[in-house]
XYZ file of C-alpha atoms in Angstrom:
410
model
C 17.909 79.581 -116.701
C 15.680 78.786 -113.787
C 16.926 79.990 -110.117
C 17.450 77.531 -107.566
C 15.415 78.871 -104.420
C 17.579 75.980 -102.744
C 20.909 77.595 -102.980
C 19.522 80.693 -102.661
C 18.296 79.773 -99.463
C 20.860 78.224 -98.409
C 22.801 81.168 -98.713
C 20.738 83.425 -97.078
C 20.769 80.573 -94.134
C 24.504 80.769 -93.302
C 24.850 84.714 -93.995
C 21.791 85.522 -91.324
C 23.371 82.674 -89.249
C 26.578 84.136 -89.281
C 25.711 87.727 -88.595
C 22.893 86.061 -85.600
C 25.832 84.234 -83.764
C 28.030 86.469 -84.140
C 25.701 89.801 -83.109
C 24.651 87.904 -79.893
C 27.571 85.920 -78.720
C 30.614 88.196 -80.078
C 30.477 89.887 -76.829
C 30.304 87.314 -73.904
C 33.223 85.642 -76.102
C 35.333 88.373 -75.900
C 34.371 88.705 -71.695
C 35.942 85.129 -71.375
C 39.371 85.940 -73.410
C 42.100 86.822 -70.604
C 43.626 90.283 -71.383
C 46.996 91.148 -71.063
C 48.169 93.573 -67.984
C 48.786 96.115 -70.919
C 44.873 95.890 -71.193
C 43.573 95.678 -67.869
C 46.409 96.868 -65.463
C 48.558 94.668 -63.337
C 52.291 93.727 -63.184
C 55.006 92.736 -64.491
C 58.684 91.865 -63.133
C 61.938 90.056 -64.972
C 64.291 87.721 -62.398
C 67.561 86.402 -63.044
C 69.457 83.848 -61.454
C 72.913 85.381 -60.647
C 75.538 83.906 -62.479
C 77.539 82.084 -59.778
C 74.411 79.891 -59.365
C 74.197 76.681 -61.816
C 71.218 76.739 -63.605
C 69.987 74.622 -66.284
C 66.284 74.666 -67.622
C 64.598 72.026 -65.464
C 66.057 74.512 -62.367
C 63.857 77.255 -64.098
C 60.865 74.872 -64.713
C 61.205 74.296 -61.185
C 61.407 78.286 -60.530
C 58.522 78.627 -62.466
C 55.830 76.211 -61.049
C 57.392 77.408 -57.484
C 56.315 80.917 -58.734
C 52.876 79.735 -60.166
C 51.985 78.260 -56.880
C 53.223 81.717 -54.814
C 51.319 83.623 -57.422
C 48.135 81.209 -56.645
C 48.148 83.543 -53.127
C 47.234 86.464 -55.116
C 44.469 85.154 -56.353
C 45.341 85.758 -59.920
C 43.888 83.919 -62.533
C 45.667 82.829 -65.835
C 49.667 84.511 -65.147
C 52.156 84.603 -67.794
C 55.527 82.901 -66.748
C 58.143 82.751 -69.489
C 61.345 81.407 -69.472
C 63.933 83.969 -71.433
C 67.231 82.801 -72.350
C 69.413 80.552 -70.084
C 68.840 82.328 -66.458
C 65.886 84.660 -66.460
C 62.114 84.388 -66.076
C 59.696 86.899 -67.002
C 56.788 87.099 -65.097
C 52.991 89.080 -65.813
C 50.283 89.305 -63.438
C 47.238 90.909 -65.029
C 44.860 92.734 -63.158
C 46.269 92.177 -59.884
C 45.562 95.348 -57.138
C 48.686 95.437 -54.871
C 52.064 95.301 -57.278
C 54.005 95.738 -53.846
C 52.495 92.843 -52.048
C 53.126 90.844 -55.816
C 56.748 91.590 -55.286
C 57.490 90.761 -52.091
C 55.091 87.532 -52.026
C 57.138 86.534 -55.234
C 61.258 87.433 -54.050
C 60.072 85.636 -50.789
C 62.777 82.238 -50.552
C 60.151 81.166 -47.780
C 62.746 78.652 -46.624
C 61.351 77.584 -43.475
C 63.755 76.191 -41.152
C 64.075 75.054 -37.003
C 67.039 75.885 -36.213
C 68.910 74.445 -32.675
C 68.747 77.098 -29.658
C 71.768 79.640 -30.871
C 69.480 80.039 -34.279
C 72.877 79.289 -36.350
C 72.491 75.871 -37.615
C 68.808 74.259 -39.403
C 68.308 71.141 -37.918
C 65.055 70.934 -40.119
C 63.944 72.315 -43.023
C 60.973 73.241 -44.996
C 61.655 69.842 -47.250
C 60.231 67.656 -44.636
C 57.193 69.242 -44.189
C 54.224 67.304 -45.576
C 53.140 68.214 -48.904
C 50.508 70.509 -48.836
C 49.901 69.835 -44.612
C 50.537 73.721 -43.520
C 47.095 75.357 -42.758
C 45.478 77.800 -40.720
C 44.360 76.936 -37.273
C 43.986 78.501 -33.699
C 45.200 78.243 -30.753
C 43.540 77.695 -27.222
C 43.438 81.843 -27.126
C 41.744 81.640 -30.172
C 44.972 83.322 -32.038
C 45.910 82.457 -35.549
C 48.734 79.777 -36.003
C 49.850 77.898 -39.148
C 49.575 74.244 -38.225
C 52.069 71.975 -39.862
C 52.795 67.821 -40.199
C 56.341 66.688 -41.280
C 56.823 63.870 -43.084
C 59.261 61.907 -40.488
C 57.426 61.848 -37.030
C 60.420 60.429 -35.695
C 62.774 62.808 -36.427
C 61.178 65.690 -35.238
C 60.300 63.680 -31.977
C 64.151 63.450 -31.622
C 64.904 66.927 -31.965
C 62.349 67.848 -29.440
C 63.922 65.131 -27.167
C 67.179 66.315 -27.693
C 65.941 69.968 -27.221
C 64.040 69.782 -24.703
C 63.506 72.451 -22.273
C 65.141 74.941 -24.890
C 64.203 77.107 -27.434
C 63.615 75.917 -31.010
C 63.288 79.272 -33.299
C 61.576 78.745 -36.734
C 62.948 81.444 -39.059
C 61.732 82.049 -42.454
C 64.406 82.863 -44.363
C 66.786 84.949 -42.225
C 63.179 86.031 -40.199
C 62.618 84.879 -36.907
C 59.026 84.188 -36.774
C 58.705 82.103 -33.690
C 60.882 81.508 -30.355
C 59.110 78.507 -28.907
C 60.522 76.904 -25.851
C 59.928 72.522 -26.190
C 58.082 71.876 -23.085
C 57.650 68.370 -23.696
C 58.435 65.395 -26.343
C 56.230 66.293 -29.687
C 55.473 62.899 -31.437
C 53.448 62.279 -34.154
C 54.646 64.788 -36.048
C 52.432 67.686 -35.670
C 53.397 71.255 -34.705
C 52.148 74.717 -34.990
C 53.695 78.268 -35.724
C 52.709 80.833 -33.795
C 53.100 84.949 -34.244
C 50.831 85.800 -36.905
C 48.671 88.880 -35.899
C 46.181 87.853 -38.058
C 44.716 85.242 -40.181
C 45.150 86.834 -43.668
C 48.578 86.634 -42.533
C 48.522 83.167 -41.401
C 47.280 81.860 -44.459
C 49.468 83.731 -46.515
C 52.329 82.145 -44.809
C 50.583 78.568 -45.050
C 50.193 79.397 -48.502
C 54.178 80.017 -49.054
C 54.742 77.122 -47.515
C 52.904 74.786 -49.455
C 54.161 76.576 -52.234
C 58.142 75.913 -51.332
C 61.063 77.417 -50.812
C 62.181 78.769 -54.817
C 64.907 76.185 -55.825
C 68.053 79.467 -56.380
C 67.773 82.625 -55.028
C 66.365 85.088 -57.798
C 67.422 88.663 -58.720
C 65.201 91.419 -59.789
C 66.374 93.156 -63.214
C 63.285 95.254 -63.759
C 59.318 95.883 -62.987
C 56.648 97.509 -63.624
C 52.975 98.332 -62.977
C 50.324 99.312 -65.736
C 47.403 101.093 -63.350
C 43.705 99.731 -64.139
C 42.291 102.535 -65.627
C 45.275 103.262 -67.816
C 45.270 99.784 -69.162
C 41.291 99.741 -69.285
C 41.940 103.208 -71.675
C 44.548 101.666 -74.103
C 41.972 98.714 -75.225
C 39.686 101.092 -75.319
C 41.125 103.465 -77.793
C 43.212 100.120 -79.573
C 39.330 98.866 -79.997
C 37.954 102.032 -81.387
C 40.743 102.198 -83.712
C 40.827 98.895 -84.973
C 36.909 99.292 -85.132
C 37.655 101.645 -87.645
C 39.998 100.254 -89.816
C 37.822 97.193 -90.025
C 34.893 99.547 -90.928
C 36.785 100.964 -93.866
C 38.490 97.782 -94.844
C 34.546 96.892 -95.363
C 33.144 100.222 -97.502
C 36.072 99.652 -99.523
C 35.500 95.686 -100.357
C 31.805 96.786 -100.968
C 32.285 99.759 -103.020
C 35.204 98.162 -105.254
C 34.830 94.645 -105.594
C 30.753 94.970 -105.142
C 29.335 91.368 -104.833
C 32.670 89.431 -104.436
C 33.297 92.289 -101.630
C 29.419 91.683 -100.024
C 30.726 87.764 -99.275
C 34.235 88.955 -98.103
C 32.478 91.314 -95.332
C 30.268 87.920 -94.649
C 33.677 85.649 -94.181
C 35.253 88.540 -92.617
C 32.990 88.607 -89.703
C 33.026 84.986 -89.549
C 36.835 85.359 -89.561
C 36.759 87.625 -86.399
C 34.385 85.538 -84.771
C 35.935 82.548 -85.009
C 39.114 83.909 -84.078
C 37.012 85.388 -80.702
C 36.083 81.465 -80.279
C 39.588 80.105 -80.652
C 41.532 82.837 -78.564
C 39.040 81.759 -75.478
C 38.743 77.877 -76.223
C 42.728 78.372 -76.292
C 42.526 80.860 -73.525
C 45.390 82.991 -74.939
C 45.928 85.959 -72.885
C 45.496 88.706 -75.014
C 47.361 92.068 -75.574
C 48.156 94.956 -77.467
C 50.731 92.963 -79.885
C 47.833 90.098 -79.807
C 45.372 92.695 -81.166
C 48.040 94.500 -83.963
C 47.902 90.728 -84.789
C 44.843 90.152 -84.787
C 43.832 93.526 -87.268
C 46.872 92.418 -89.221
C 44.703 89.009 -89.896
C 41.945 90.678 -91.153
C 43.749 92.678 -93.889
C 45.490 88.989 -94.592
C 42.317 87.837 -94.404
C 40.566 90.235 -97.033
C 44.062 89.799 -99.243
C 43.088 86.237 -99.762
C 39.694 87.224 -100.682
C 40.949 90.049 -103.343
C 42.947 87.553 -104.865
C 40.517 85.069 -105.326
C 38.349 87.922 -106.603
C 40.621 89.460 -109.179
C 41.714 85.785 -110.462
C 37.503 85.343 -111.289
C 37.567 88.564 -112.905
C 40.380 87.492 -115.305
C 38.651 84.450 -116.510
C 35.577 86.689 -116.969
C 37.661 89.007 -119.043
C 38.680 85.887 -121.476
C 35.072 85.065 -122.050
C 34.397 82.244 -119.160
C 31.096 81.997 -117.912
C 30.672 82.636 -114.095
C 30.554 79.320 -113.096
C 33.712 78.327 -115.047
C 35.584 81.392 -113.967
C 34.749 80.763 -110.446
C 36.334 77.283 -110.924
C 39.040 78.500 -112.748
C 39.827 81.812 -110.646
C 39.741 79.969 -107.456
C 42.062 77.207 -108.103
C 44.728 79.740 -109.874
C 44.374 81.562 -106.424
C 44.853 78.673 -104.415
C 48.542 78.132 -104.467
C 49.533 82.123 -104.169
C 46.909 82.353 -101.014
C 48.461 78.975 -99.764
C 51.869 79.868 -100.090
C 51.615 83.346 -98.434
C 50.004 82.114 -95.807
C 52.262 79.264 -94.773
C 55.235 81.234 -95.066
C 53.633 83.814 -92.654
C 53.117 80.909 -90.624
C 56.818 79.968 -90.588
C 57.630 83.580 -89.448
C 55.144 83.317 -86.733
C 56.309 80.064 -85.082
C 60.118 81.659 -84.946
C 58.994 84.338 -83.170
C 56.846 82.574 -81.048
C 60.355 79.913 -80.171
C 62.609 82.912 -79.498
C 60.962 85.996 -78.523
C 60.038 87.393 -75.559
C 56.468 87.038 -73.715
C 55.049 90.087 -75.493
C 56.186 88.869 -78.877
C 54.773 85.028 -78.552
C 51.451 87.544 -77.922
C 51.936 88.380 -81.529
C 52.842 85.289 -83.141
C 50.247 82.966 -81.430
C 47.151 85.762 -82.613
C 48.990 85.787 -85.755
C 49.321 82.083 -86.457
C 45.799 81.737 -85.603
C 44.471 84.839 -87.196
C 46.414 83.122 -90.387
C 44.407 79.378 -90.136
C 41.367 81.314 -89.396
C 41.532 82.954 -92.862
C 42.258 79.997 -94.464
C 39.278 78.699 -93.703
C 36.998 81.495 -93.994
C 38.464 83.663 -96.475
C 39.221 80.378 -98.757
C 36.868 77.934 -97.770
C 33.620 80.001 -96.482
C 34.039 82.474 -99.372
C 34.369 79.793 -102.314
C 31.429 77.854 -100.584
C 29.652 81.102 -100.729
C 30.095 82.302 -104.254
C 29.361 79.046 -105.501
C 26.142 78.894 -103.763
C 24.957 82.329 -105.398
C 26.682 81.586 -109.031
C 25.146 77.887 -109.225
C 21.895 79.367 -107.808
C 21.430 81.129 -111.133
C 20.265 83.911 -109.461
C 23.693 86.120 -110.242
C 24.586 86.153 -113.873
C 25.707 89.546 -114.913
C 29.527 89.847 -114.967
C 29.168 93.691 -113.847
C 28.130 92.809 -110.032
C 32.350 91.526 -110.526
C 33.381 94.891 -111.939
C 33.626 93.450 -115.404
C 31.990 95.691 -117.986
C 30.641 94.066 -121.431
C 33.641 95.485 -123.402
C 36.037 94.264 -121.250
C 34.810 90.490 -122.064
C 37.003 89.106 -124.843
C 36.262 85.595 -126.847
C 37.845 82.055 -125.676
């Protein structure tokens, strides 16, 4: 039978296209994927609310955005906050410098209060500040102050009435951070604080108390920090070993399966790419579990392939031609590649709904790793083998492994 250049070009098409976007984007991909602080150093540190405080779930939701918006000060990018059981919340700041300055910023209540002259009793509180109103500003000595707006003029033109001529302290938390004596009647509701030495620590401050005061005081249970270079050194030797597997996992889908194993390498680096694509479209933080998961996929991924492969082979063995064994060998495949796929699917989404942060790592590169496959491994590959087999071009059963005595009569 005549080949059909078509197919055959078609073939070639995708495969160079394939290895081409992959060989020249693969790497600016994997520069936009957030990694883990187990892969690029940072910190990490567990609270729990103590158990004489009520706490429900929309008390930690509250914790949590209260957090995210403290943890916005660091200038972090992309933090993990999980909510673990009924009182605690795990949080993971990758690649931040100063773990210290992380834990303090974050066990901060920065309740700000103005308190009457003893400094016992708040006679206003952080609530009635203005959404988002404290900023940095300067005084008429060019000093840094935190200027401020509350939300009833009124009210704090009372107090200043009532007050007048005496102190007002503001305290953050139990910390006095200004003394100021009311010289006159404020109205219009705009103040400043004063006693910053300077204005990285004036903003900071501003920045806490925009954030809020947390909604229940928070305990730590445990911390720790992951230094750079150590983190930088584990996905460096996690890389070079997976690297390697994958390497192997390809000489021996070549050398044993021969053409079959030639379009599994194909789909396979299709399979990693588009996993690459997904993981930063998704912008999953990944991490050392994540990548386990991830290598995992690829030996899923090159199961679903051998499958399909050895189901051909039988129908060559019976006395099919290519082209019907190919038919015949992929849909017998179907359901078994189906149905160990979606139950691995099942097990991923329970441990994504109860397990911890570095578990959900697993189960979300897992789950996708897992559709990824599907697709290539079943969908790619068939698409692939069809091309060559209708093409004409491949018509000796021994590119499958199957030898001319093997081949029995239908």
């Amino acid at each position: 039978m005549k080949v059909k250049k078509g197919k055959v070009a078609i073939f070639i098409i995708i495969v160079v296209a394939i290895l081409a976007l992959a060989g020249t984007t693969a790497l600016p991909v994997w520069n936009k994927i957030t990694k883990g602080l187990d892969l690029q150093g940072g910190f990490e540190v567990l609270y729990e609310a103590p158990k004489d405080q009520k706490v429900d779930r929309a008390i930690l939701l509250d914790v949590a955005n209260a957090l995210e918006r403290r943890i916005n000060v660091l200038g972090v990018s992309e933090p993990e906050i999980s909510i673990e059981g009924n009182n605690r919340i795990r949080v993971q700041l990758a690649g931040v410098k100063d773990p210290a300055k992380a834990r303090e910023l974050l066990g901060k209540q920065a309740e700000l209060t103005f308190r009457e002259p003893t400094g016992k009793t708040a006679v206003i509180k952080g609530a009635d500040l203005k959404p988002g109103s404290a900023k940095l500003s300067f005084d008429e000595y060019n000093k840094p102050v935190v200027a401020i707006e509350f939300k009833d003029d009124k009210k704090f033109e009372e107090i200043t009435k009532k007050y007048i001529g005496q102190p007002l302290p503001i305290y953050l938390d139990e910390k006095e951070l200004s003394n100021p004596v009311i010289q006159t009647v404020i109205s219009g509701g705009k103040a400043t604080i004063s006693g910053q030495k300077t204005p990285e620590e004036a903003k900071e401050l501003a920045s806490l108390l925009n954030a809020g005061a947390l909604p229940i005081k928070l305990q730590e249970v445990q911390s720790f920090a992951v230094d750079a270079s150590l983190g930088h050194q584990s996905m460096r030797d996690t890389l070079i070993a997976g690297g390697l597997s994958v390497l192997m996992i390809f000489i021996f889908v070549i050398g044993f399966y021969r053409l079959p194993g030639l379009v599994a390498v194909t789909t396979l680096i299709a399979y990693t790419y588009l996993n690459l694509v997904i993981f930063a479209f998704l912008k999953v933080t990944l991490t050392l579990p994540g990548i386990a998961a991830f290598i995992l996929g690829i030996g899923m991924a090159v199961d679903a392939n051998i499958i399909m492969s050895e189901r051909v082979r039988e129908e060559l063995r019976v006395g099919r031609t290519l082209k019907s064994a190919l038919k015949a060998g992929s849909k017998r495949s179907f359901l078994t590649i189906f149905d160990a796929n979606f139950t691995t699917i099942l097990a991923g989404a329970v441990l994504f709904a109860f397990g911890t942060a570095g578990v959900k790592g697993f189960s979300v590169a897992l789950i996708v790793g897992i559709l990824c496959s599907f697709v290539t491994a079943v969908g790619l590959s068939r698409w692939l083998m069809s091309l060559l087999i209708n093409s004409n071009l491949v018509k000796n059963p021994v590119l499958f492994r199957v030898k001319e005595d093997e081949i029995g009569e239908l």
